[in-house]
mmCIF file of C-alpha atoms in Angstrom:
data_model
loop_
_atom_site.group_PDB
_atom_site.id
_atom_site.type_symbol
_atom_site.label_atom_id
_atom_site.label_comp_id
_atom_site.label_asym_id
_atom_site.label_seq_id
_atom_site.Cartn_x
_atom_site.Cartn_y
_atom_site.Cartn_z
ATOM 1 C CA UNK A 271 2.144 -50.982 -21.884
ATOM 2 C CA UNK A 272 3.664 -48.158 -19.849
ATOM 3 C CA UNK A 273 3.146 -45.737 -16.983
ATOM 4 C CA UNK A 274 1.188 -42.475 -17.004
ATOM 5 C CA UNK A 275 0.399 -39.730 -14.540
ATOM 6 C CA UNK A 276 -1.988 -36.774 -14.796
ATOM 7 C CA UNK A 277 -1.160 -33.202 -13.785
ATOM 8 C CA UNK A 278 -3.018 -29.898 -13.723
ATOM 9 C CA UNK A 279 -1.704 -26.344 -13.739
ATOM 10 C CA UNK A 280 -4.811 -24.963 -12.007
ATOM 11 C CA UNK A 281 -7.223 -26.390 -9.475
ATOM 12 C CA UNK A 282 -10.049 -28.162 -11.337
ATOM 13 C CA UNK A 283 -8.285 -27.287 -14.598
ATOM 14 C CA UNK A 284 -7.557 -29.426 -17.614
ATOM 15 C CA UNK A 285 -5.670 -32.647 -17.040
ATOM 16 C CA UNK A 286 -2.454 -33.342 -18.922
ATOM 17 C CA UNK A 287 -1.189 -36.923 -19.160
ATOM 18 C CA UNK A 288 2.562 -37.464 -19.011
ATOM 19 C CA UNK A 289 5.015 -40.315 -19.012
ATOM 20 C CA UNK A 290 6.641 -40.115 -15.544
ATOM 21 C CA UNK A 291 9.827 -41.802 -16.748
ATOM 22 C CA UNK A 292 12.073 -42.494 -13.772
ATOM 23 C CA UNK A 293 9.948 -40.381 -11.409
ATOM 24 C CA UNK A 294 7.029 -41.661 -9.312
ATOM 25 C CA UNK A 295 4.966 -38.614 -8.284
ATOM 26 C CA UNK A 296 2.082 -39.074 -5.871
ATOM 27 C CA UNK A 297 -1.180 -37.145 -5.688
ATOM 28 C CA UNK A 298 -0.486 -33.628 -4.435
ATOM 29 C CA UNK A 299 3.186 -33.565 -5.448
ATOM 30 C CA UNK A 300 4.421 -30.547 -7.392
ATOM 31 C CA UNK A 301 6.133 -31.533 -10.627
ATOM 32 C CA UNK A 302 7.830 -29.825 -13.567
ATOM 33 C CA UNK A 303 6.258 -29.905 -17.027
ATOM 34 C CA UNK A 304 8.115 -28.779 -20.146
ATOM 35 C CA UNK A 305 6.328 -26.001 -22.085
ATOM 36 C CA UNK A 306 7.241 -23.643 -24.927
ATOM 37 C CA UNK A 307 8.245 -21.059 -22.309
ATOM 38 C CA UNK A 308 10.322 -23.453 -20.238
ATOM 39 C CA UNK A 309 9.482 -25.822 -17.380
ATOM 40 C CA UNK A 310 6.416 -24.872 -15.327
ATOM 41 C CA UNK A 311 5.154 -26.168 -12.001
ATOM 42 C CA UNK A 312 2.000 -28.324 -11.978
ATOM 43 C CA UNK A 313 0.235 -30.473 -9.409
ATOM 44 C CA UNK A 314 -0.023 -34.232 -9.756
ATOM 45 C CA UNK A 315 -3.691 -35.251 -9.514
ATOM 46 C CA UNK A 316 -3.292 -38.852 -10.647
ATOM 47 C CA UNK A 317 -0.340 -40.826 -9.333
ATOM 48 C CA UNK A 318 1.898 -42.660 -11.770
ATOM 49 C CA UNK A 319 0.488 -46.091 -12.559
ATOM 50 C CA UNK A 320 0.644 -48.760 -15.207
ATOM 51 C CA UNK A 321 -1.801 -48.534 -18.098
ATOM 52 C CA UNK A 322 -2.616 -50.921 -20.906
ATOM 53 C CA UNK A 323 -2.128 -48.373 -23.714
ATOM 54 C CA UNK A 324 1.085 -47.565 -25.558
ATOM 55 C CA UNK A 325 2.695 -44.501 -23.909
ATOM 56 C CA UNK A 326 5.413 -43.762 -26.471
ATOM 57 C CA UNK A 327 3.632 -40.657 -27.817
ATOM 58 C CA UNK A 328 3.096 -38.981 -24.433
ATOM 59 C CA UNK A 329 5.444 -36.171 -23.299
ATOM 60 C CA UNK A 330 7.912 -36.911 -20.549
ATOM 61 C CA UNK A 331 7.733 -35.490 -17.053
ATOM 62 C CA UNK A 332 10.574 -32.990 -16.567
ATOM 63 C CA UNK A 333 11.057 -33.841 -12.903
ATOM 64 C CA UNK A 334 9.901 -33.001 -9.396
ATOM 65 C CA UNK A 335 9.678 -29.342 -8.384
ATOM 66 C CA UNK A 336 12.299 -28.065 -5.954
ATOM 67 C CA UNK A 337 12.269 -25.069 -3.618
ATOM 68 C CA UNK A 338 13.579 -22.719 -6.305
ATOM 69 C CA UNK A 339 10.882 -23.898 -8.705
ATOM 70 C CA UNK A 340 8.168 -23.329 -6.093
ATOM 71 C CA UNK A 341 9.437 -19.823 -5.353
ATOM 72 C CA UNK A 342 9.481 -19.052 -9.074
ATOM 73 C CA UNK A 343 5.938 -20.383 -9.428
ATOM 74 C CA UNK A 344 4.759 -18.229 -6.525
ATOM 75 C CA UNK A 345 6.358 -15.182 -8.162
ATOM 76 C CA UNK A 346 4.585 -15.945 -11.431
ATOM 77 C CA UNK A 347 1.223 -16.263 -9.697
ATOM 78 C CA UNK A 348 1.766 -12.955 -7.916
ATOM 79 C CA UNK A 349 2.707 -11.219 -11.179
ATOM 80 C CA UNK A 350 -0.382 -12.646 -12.893
ATOM 81 C CA UNK A 351 -2.647 -11.382 -10.128
ATOM 82 C CA UNK A 352 -1.069 -7.911 -10.272
ATOM 83 C CA UNK A 353 -1.402 -7.801 -14.053
ATOM 84 C CA UNK A 354 -5.063 -8.835 -13.905
ATOM 85 C CA UNK A 355 -5.918 -6.098 -11.392
ATOM 86 C CA UNK A 356 -4.042 -3.472 -13.426
ATOM 87 C CA UNK A 357 -5.673 -4.574 -16.688
ATOM 88 C CA UNK A 358 -9.187 -4.352 -15.241
ATOM 89 C CA UNK A 359 -8.507 -0.902 -13.821
ATOM 90 C CA UNK A 360 -7.054 0.474 -17.050
ATOM 91 C CA UNK A 361 -9.832 -1.054 -19.172
ATOM 92 C CA UNK A 362 -12.329 0.744 -16.970
ATOM 93 C CA UNK A 363 -10.366 4.001 -17.256
ATOM 94 C CA UNK A 364 -10.303 3.698 -21.073
ATOM 95 C CA UNK A 365 -14.020 2.794 -21.192
ATOM 96 C CA UNK A 366 -13.374 -0.209 -23.425
ATOM 97 C CA UNK A 367 -15.977 -3.018 -23.823
ATOM 98 C CA UNK A 368 -13.506 -5.706 -22.799
ATOM 99 C CA UNK A 369 -13.569 -8.467 -20.210
ATOM 100 C CA UNK A 370 -10.327 -9.972 -18.911
ATOM 101 C CA UNK A 371 -10.506 -13.769 -19.039
ATOM 102 C CA UNK A 372 -6.994 -14.892 -18.126
ATOM 103 C CA UNK A 373 -3.458 -13.611 -17.715
ATOM 104 C CA UNK A 374 -0.192 -15.350 -18.530
ATOM 105 C CA UNK A 375 3.217 -14.109 -17.407
ATOM 106 C CA UNK A 376 6.621 -15.327 -18.575
ATOM 107 C CA UNK A 377 9.791 -14.409 -16.745
ATOM 108 C CA UNK A 378 12.611 -13.096 -18.903
ATOM 109 C CA UNK A 379 15.542 -15.356 -19.769
ATOM 110 C CA UNK A 380 18.724 -14.974 -21.819
ATOM 111 C CA UNK A 381 18.452 -11.208 -21.985
ATOM 112 C CA UNK A 382 14.743 -11.152 -22.867
ATOM 113 C CA UNK A 383 12.508 -9.155 -20.559
ATOM 114 C CA UNK A 384 9.342 -10.343 -18.882
ATOM 115 C CA UNK A 385 6.253 -10.782 -21.058
ATOM 116 C CA UNK A 386 2.624 -10.585 -19.987
ATOM 117 C CA UNK A 387 -0.186 -11.875 -22.196
ATOM 118 C CA UNK A 388 -3.729 -10.794 -21.361
ATOM 119 C CA UNK A 389 -6.628 -12.753 -22.849
ATOM 120 C CA UNK A 390 -9.951 -10.964 -23.155
ATOM 121 C CA UNK A 391 -13.375 -11.160 -24.762
ATOM 122 C CA UNK A 392 -15.256 -8.353 -26.484
ATOM 123 C CA UNK A 393 -18.436 -8.090 -28.576
ATOM 124 C CA UNK A 394 -16.439 -6.710 -31.512
ATOM 125 C CA UNK A 395 -12.929 -5.669 -32.518
ATOM 126 C CA UNK A 396 -11.404 -3.185 -30.084
ATOM 127 C CA UNK A 397 -8.713 -0.581 -30.636
ATOM 128 C CA UNK A 398 -6.529 -1.203 -27.579
ATOM 129 C CA UNK A 399 -3.278 0.456 -28.688
ATOM 130 C CA UNK A 400 -3.403 3.114 -25.985
ATOM 131 C CA UNK A 401 -4.322 0.443 -23.429
ATOM 132 C CA UNK A 402 -1.231 -1.594 -24.328
ATOM 133 C CA UNK A 403 1.015 1.442 -23.829
ATOM 134 C CA UNK A 404 -0.462 2.168 -20.399
ATOM 135 C CA UNK A 405 -0.218 -1.481 -19.384
ATOM 136 C CA UNK A 406 3.418 -1.639 -20.421
ATOM 137 C CA UNK A 407 4.217 1.481 -18.397
ATOM 138 C CA UNK A 408 2.346 0.122 -15.378
ATOM 139 C CA UNK A 409 3.655 -3.446 -15.412
ATOM 140 C CA UNK A 410 7.167 -2.566 -16.684
ATOM 141 C CA UNK A 411 7.251 -5.412 -19.183
ATOM 142 C CA UNK A 412 6.174 -6.261 -22.705
ATOM 143 C CA UNK A 413 2.411 -6.690 -22.918
ATOM 144 C CA UNK A 414 0.356 -8.598 -25.493
ATOM 145 C CA UNK A 415 -3.449 -8.609 -25.731
ATOM 146 C CA UNK A 416 -5.282 -11.483 -27.405
ATOM 147 C CA UNK A 417 -9.005 -11.615 -28.050
ATOM 148 C CA UNK A 418 -10.687 -14.975 -27.449
ATOM 149 C CA UNK A 419 -13.824 -16.404 -29.015
ATOM 150 C CA UNK A 420 -16.754 -17.468 -26.857
ATOM 151 C CA UNK A 421 -15.720 -21.139 -26.947
ATOM 152 C CA UNK A 422 -12.077 -20.399 -26.137
ATOM 153 C CA UNK A 423 -13.192 -18.166 -23.273
ATOM 154 C CA UNK A 424 -15.232 -20.996 -21.748
ATOM 155 C CA UNK A 425 -12.262 -23.341 -22.171
ATOM 156 C CA UNK A 426 -9.917 -20.969 -20.338
ATOM 157 C CA UNK A 427 -12.313 -20.035 -17.533
ATOM 158 C CA UNK A 428 -13.812 -23.486 -17.009
ATOM 159 C CA UNK A 429 -17.118 -24.095 -15.263
ATOM 160 C CA UNK A 430 -19.947 -26.573 -14.739
ATOM 161 C CA UNK A 431 -22.194 -27.679 -17.580
ATOM 162 C CA UNK A 432 -25.915 -28.427 -17.463
ATOM 163 C CA UNK A 433 -25.022 -32.088 -16.845
ATOM 164 C CA UNK A 434 -23.404 -31.152 -13.529
ATOM 165 C CA UNK A 435 -19.879 -32.038 -14.651
ATOM 166 C CA UNK A 436 -16.885 -29.886 -15.567
ATOM 167 C CA UNK A 437 -17.008 -28.422 -19.064
ATOM 168 C CA UNK A 438 -15.711 -30.829 -21.707
ATOM 169 C CA UNK A 439 -13.636 -28.094 -23.341
ATOM 170 C CA UNK A 440 -11.902 -27.364 -20.032
ATOM 171 C CA UNK A 441 -11.087 -30.997 -19.261
ATOM 172 C CA UNK A 442 -10.456 -33.316 -22.208
ATOM 173 C CA UNK A 443 -11.456 -31.765 -25.556
ATOM 174 C CA UNK A 444 -8.379 -30.796 -27.541
ATOM 175 C CA UNK A 445 -10.154 -28.994 -30.384
ATOM 176 C CA UNK A 446 -13.629 -27.831 -31.312
ATOM 177 C CA UNK A 447 -15.516 -29.813 -33.939
ATOM 178 C CA UNK A 448 -18.428 -28.258 -35.850
ATOM 179 C CA UNK A 449 -21.806 -28.618 -34.131
ATOM 180 C CA UNK A 450 -24.970 -27.846 -36.102
ATOM 181 C CA UNK A 451 -28.646 -27.428 -35.289
ATOM 182 C CA UNK A 452 -29.297 -30.480 -37.496
ATOM 183 C CA UNK A 453 -27.712 -32.640 -34.809
ATOM 184 C CA UNK A 454 -30.245 -31.406 -32.270
ATOM 185 C CA UNK A 455 -33.110 -32.055 -34.714
ATOM 186 C CA UNK A 456 -31.898 -35.585 -35.469
ATOM 187 C CA UNK A 457 -31.860 -36.323 -31.733
ATOM 188 C CA UNK A 458 -35.378 -34.920 -31.324
ATOM 189 C CA UNK A 459 -34.201 -32.318 -28.814
ATOM 190 C CA UNK A 460 -36.175 -29.137 -28.070
ATOM 191 C CA UNK A 461 -34.830 -26.311 -30.229
ATOM 192 C CA UNK A 462 -34.765 -23.964 -27.259
ATOM 193 C CA UNK A 463 -31.424 -22.109 -27.166
ATOM 194 C CA UNK A 464 -31.433 -22.266 -23.372
ATOM 195 C CA UNK A 465 -31.661 -26.066 -23.488
ATOM 196 C CA UNK A 466 -29.078 -26.862 -26.168
ATOM 197 C CA UNK A 467 -26.504 -24.107 -25.577
ATOM 198 C CA UNK A 468 -23.444 -24.449 -23.384
ATOM 199 C CA UNK A 469 -21.747 -22.026 -21.022
ATOM 200 C CA UNK A 470 -20.193 -20.272 -24.019
ATOM 201 C CA UNK A 471 -23.599 -19.523 -25.554
ATOM 202 C CA UNK A 472 -22.902 -21.770 -28.528
ATOM 203 C CA UNK A 473 -24.404 -25.181 -29.283
ATOM 204 C CA UNK A 474 -23.208 -27.768 -26.758
ATOM 205 C CA UNK A 475 -20.255 -29.841 -27.925
ATOM 206 C CA UNK A 476 -21.881 -32.987 -26.499
ATOM 207 C CA UNK A 477 -24.550 -32.837 -29.219
ATOM 208 C CA UNK A 478 -21.936 -34.431 -31.442
ATOM 209 C CA UNK A 479 -21.165 -37.356 -29.129
ATOM 210 C CA UNK A 480 -24.292 -39.442 -29.789
ATOM 211 C CA UNK A 481 -25.119 -38.071 -33.234
ATOM 212 C CA UNK A 482 -23.456 -40.988 -35.128
ATOM 213 C CA UNK A 483 -25.625 -43.404 -33.118
ATOM 214 C CA UNK A 484 -28.781 -41.582 -34.224
ATOM 215 C CA UNK A 485 -27.586 -41.550 -37.832
ATOM 216 C CA UNK A 486 -26.995 -45.312 -37.860
ATOM 217 C CA UNK A 487 -30.370 -45.897 -36.215
ATOM 218 C CA UNK A 488 -32.208 -43.803 -38.810
ATOM 219 C CA UNK A 489 -30.479 -45.621 -41.673
ATOM 220 C CA UNK A 490 -31.875 -49.025 -40.684
ATOM 221 C CA UNK A 491 -34.967 -48.357 -38.548
ATOM 222 C CA UNK A 492 -38.413 -48.141 -40.211
ATOM 223 C CA UNK A 493 -39.564 -44.512 -40.359
ATOM 224 C CA UNK A 494 -42.476 -43.237 -38.306
ATOM 225 C CA UNK A 495 -45.748 -44.001 -40.109
ATOM 226 C CA UNK A 496 -44.505 -47.093 -41.915
ATOM 227 C CA UNK A 497 -46.212 -50.481 -41.482
ATOM 228 C CA UNK A 498 -44.236 -53.288 -39.879
ATOM 229 C CA UNK A 499 -44.715 -56.813 -38.619
ATOM 230 C CA UNK A 500 -43.820 -56.897 -34.933
ATOM 231 C CA UNK A 501 -43.607 -60.045 -32.788
ATOM 232 C CA UNK A 502 -46.940 -59.021 -31.186
ATOM 233 C CA UNK A 503 -48.630 -58.518 -34.571
ATOM 234 C CA UNK A 504 -48.893 -56.137 -37.507
ATOM 235 C CA UNK A 505 -49.042 -52.421 -36.872
ATOM 236 C CA UNK A 506 -47.707 -48.980 -37.645
ATOM 237 C CA UNK A 507 -44.567 -47.315 -36.273
ATOM 238 C CA UNK A 508 -45.469 -44.315 -34.086
ATOM 239 C CA UNK A 509 -42.173 -43.563 -32.357
ATOM 240 C CA UNK A 510 -38.447 -44.254 -31.969
ATOM 241 C CA UNK A 511 -36.265 -44.757 -28.906
ATOM 242 C CA UNK A 512 -32.662 -44.555 -30.030
ATOM 243 C CA UNK A 513 -31.023 -45.103 -26.596
ATOM 244 C CA UNK A 514 -33.021 -48.346 -26.216
ATOM 245 C CA UNK A 515 -32.541 -49.290 -29.872
ATOM 246 C CA UNK A 516 -36.286 -49.861 -30.163
ATOM 247 C CA UNK A 517 -39.381 -48.590 -31.966
ATOM 248 C CA UNK A 518 -42.927 -48.088 -30.711
ATOM 249 C CA UNK A 519 -45.630 -49.852 -32.738
ATOM 250 C CA UNK A 520 -49.394 -49.312 -32.569
ATOM 251 C CA UNK A 521 -51.007 -52.704 -33.204
ATOM 252 C CA UNK A 522 -53.856 -53.039 -35.684
ATOM 253 C CA UNK A 523 -55.660 -55.650 -33.605
ATOM 254 C CA UNK A 524 -56.623 -53.557 -30.569
ATOM 255 C CA UNK A 525 -54.841 -50.204 -31.016
ATOM 256 C CA UNK A 526 -52.457 -50.858 -28.133
ATOM 257 C CA UNK A 527 -48.814 -49.874 -28.287
ATOM 258 C CA UNK A 528 -45.815 -52.083 -27.799
ATOM 259 C CA UNK A 529 -42.074 -51.500 -27.758
ATOM 260 C CA UNK A 530 -40.061 -53.724 -30.095
ATOM 261 C CA UNK A 531 -36.363 -53.934 -30.770
ATOM 262 C CA UNK A 532 -35.236 -52.347 -33.986
ATOM 263 C CA UNK A 533 -33.908 -55.681 -35.251
ATOM 264 C CA UNK A 534 -37.287 -57.414 -34.800
ATOM 265 C CA UNK A 535 -39.081 -55.039 -37.191
ATOM 266 C CA UNK A 536 -36.198 -54.383 -39.576
ATOM 267 C CA UNK A 537 -37.047 -55.834 -43.008
ATOM 268 C CA UNK A 538 -33.503 -57.120 -43.797
ATOM 269 C CA UNK A 539 -33.341 -58.839 -40.398
ATOM 270 C CA UNK A 540 -36.752 -60.447 -40.875
ATOM 271 C CA UNK A 541 -35.752 -61.670 -44.337
ATOM 272 C CA UNK A 542 -32.548 -63.100 -42.844
ATOM 273 C CA UNK A 543 -34.442 -64.940 -40.113
ATOM 274 C CA UNK A 544 -36.969 -66.367 -42.553
ATOM 275 C CA UNK A 545 -34.211 -67.652 -44.833
ATOM 276 C CA UNK A 546 -31.911 -69.188 -42.241
ATOM 277 C CA UNK A 547 -34.287 -70.201 -39.433
ATOM 278 C CA UNK A 548 -35.370 -73.847 -39.826
#
């Protein structure tokens, strides 16, 4: 059992959970988070509180942000905005099929100069060597360009999914697991790309969330068309309802339909009940 707090580097951005250590940040406080490029300023969106999980593996909070840290953060944000405007202008001047997604700027330390990284998307590989030279001359720092995939672009930009909530990739997903059209078929979803695609244009990551439930259901439930003995009488299975863990049976007696639990028409369960029920 330990304490955790949640911080975000951008408004409505991904949450990062940290061990506050000796600090007790409140919601809205600016804190320091250790990164590969040194400590960066983030906003506390979940005050430090006790949790039931083990917190040994969580990174430690570097401290509370001071005035110098806030001024440095404001400078970084201003440099990022300037770099984004310059990159868009030069991309237009070079007539390149690129779209700027995000900009990262690192202030120079220990003799190293400033470095700006520009993330972009493009329909294919782009020769941006001349663009990098012009950006370096305009921004007066070392410039790197990195092309992002459609999924990574959605993660960086964020947005709202068809469910009305923030994108999973921009909030809590740490990596992308394979999602196939078979998952949509197993869940009896319409194979309309507009219905099963996310903001990135790829299959929605949430198709994978409930897929194991559908697999387990199909392994034990009687298939559609098979004959079963339901509590209401004998009949034939005409449908499944995985969220309700039930099957729909058309009765032989009068042709009516009834909804039965999967366990009540499962052959192994019926055999178990017949053997052990007095």
